[in-house]
């Protein structure tokens, strides 16, 4: 699975680099380095919906460093099992 975190202007200003760092921690915590590729990408086209991430072809909105693990477990981890 590839997780792309938006680092376009809007998401950057809302803290997308903190989300990237949190995602790195989560991927490491669950030992998923061989199953998940994390990358940054420019505008994902949903600027009004908070920080956006794309998990393969699924868009997730309003991600923060505070809710990233909850979203990861609900939306990503289950798909990897």
Short mmCIF file of C-alpha atoms in Angstrom, two decimals:
data_model
loop_
_atom_site.label_atom_id
_atom_site.label_comp_id
_atom_site.label_asym_id
_atom_site.label_seq_id
_atom_site.Cartn_x
_atom_site.Cartn_y
_atom_site.Cartn_z
CA UNK A 1 0.00 0.00 0.00
CA UNK A 2 1.16 3.51 -0.77
CA UNK A 3 0.17 6.37 1.54
CA UNK A 4 0.58 9.84 0.06
CA UNK A 5 0.33 12.81 2.40
CA UNK A 6 -0.51 16.10 0.74
CA UNK A 7 2.15 18.78 1.22
CA UNK A 8 0.52 21.38 -1.02
CA UNK A 9 0.23 24.92 0.33
CA UNK A 10 -3.03 24.49 2.21
CA UNK A 11 -2.13 21.15 3.83
CA UNK A 12 1.39 22.34 4.57
CA UNK A 13 0.02 25.32 6.49
CA UNK A 14 -2.29 22.99 8.43
CA UNK A 15 0.58 20.73 9.54
CA UNK A 16 1.01 18.00 6.95
CA UNK A 17 4.69 17.52 7.83
CA UNK A 18 3.62 16.60 11.36
CA UNK A 19 1.25 14.04 9.85
CA UNK A 20 4.11 12.56 7.80
CA UNK A 21 6.23 12.21 10.94
CA UNK A 22 3.34 10.63 12.82
CA UNK A 23 2.69 8.20 9.98
CA UNK A 24 6.37 7.20 10.03
CA UNK A 25 6.05 6.46 13.73
CA UNK A 26 2.86 4.46 13.24
CA UNK A 27 4.28 2.39 10.37
CA UNK A 28 7.32 1.60 12.49
CA UNK A 29 5.24 0.89 15.61
CA UNK A 30 3.22 -1.75 13.77
CA UNK A 31 6.30 -3.04 11.88
CA UNK A 32 4.74 -2.38 8.46
CA UNK A 33 7.76 -0.95 6.64
CA UNK A 34 7.64 -3.83 4.14
CA UNK A 35 3.91 -3.34 3.43
CA UNK A 36 3.48 0.45 3.42
CA UNK A 37 5.27 3.07 1.35
CA UNK A 38 4.93 6.59 2.71
CA UNK A 39 5.46 9.58 0.47
CA UNK A 40 4.58 13.24 0.14
CA UNK A 41 2.62 14.59 -2.79
CA UNK A 42 1.51 17.97 -3.95
CA UNK A 43 -2.12 19.04 -3.98
CA UNK A 44 -4.55 16.14 -3.83
CA UNK A 45 -7.42 18.45 -4.76
CA UNK A 46 -9.44 18.56 -1.54
CA UNK A 47 -7.97 21.71 0.02
CA UNK A 48 -11.08 22.73 1.96
CA UNK A 49 -11.20 19.36 3.75
CA UNK A 50 -8.15 19.71 5.99
CA UNK A 51 -4.97 17.69 5.59
CA UNK A 52 -5.55 14.98 3.03
CA UNK A 53 -3.93 11.62 2.53
CA UNK A 54 -4.40 9.10 -0.21
CA UNK A 55 -4.13 5.38 0.60
CA UNK A 56 -3.74 3.71 -2.77
CA UNK A 57 -6.91 5.06 -4.42
CA UNK A 58 -8.84 6.06 -1.27
CA UNK A 59 -8.83 9.67 -0.06
CA UNK A 60 -8.97 10.47 3.65
CA UNK A 61 -9.60 14.00 4.87
CA UNK A 62 -9.06 16.08 8.01
CA UNK A 63 -6.07 14.03 9.14
CA UNK A 64 -4.01 15.52 11.96
CA UNK A 65 -1.08 14.23 13.96
CA UNK A 66 -3.56 13.75 16.82
CA UNK A 67 -6.03 11.53 14.91
CA UNK A 68 -3.57 9.91 12.47
CA UNK A 69 -3.20 6.66 14.40
CA UNK A 70 -6.96 6.23 14.79
CA UNK A 71 -7.47 6.86 11.07
CA UNK A 72 -4.55 4.57 10.20
CA UNK A 73 -5.95 1.69 12.26
CA UNK A 74 -9.48 2.13 10.93
CA UNK A 75 -8.77 2.86 7.27
CA UNK A 76 -5.35 1.37 6.53
CA UNK A 77 -4.42 -1.38 8.96
CA UNK A 78 -7.58 -3.38 8.31
CA UNK A 79 -6.87 -3.36 4.55
CA UNK A 80 -3.39 -4.79 5.15
CA UNK A 81 -4.69 -7.77 7.16
#
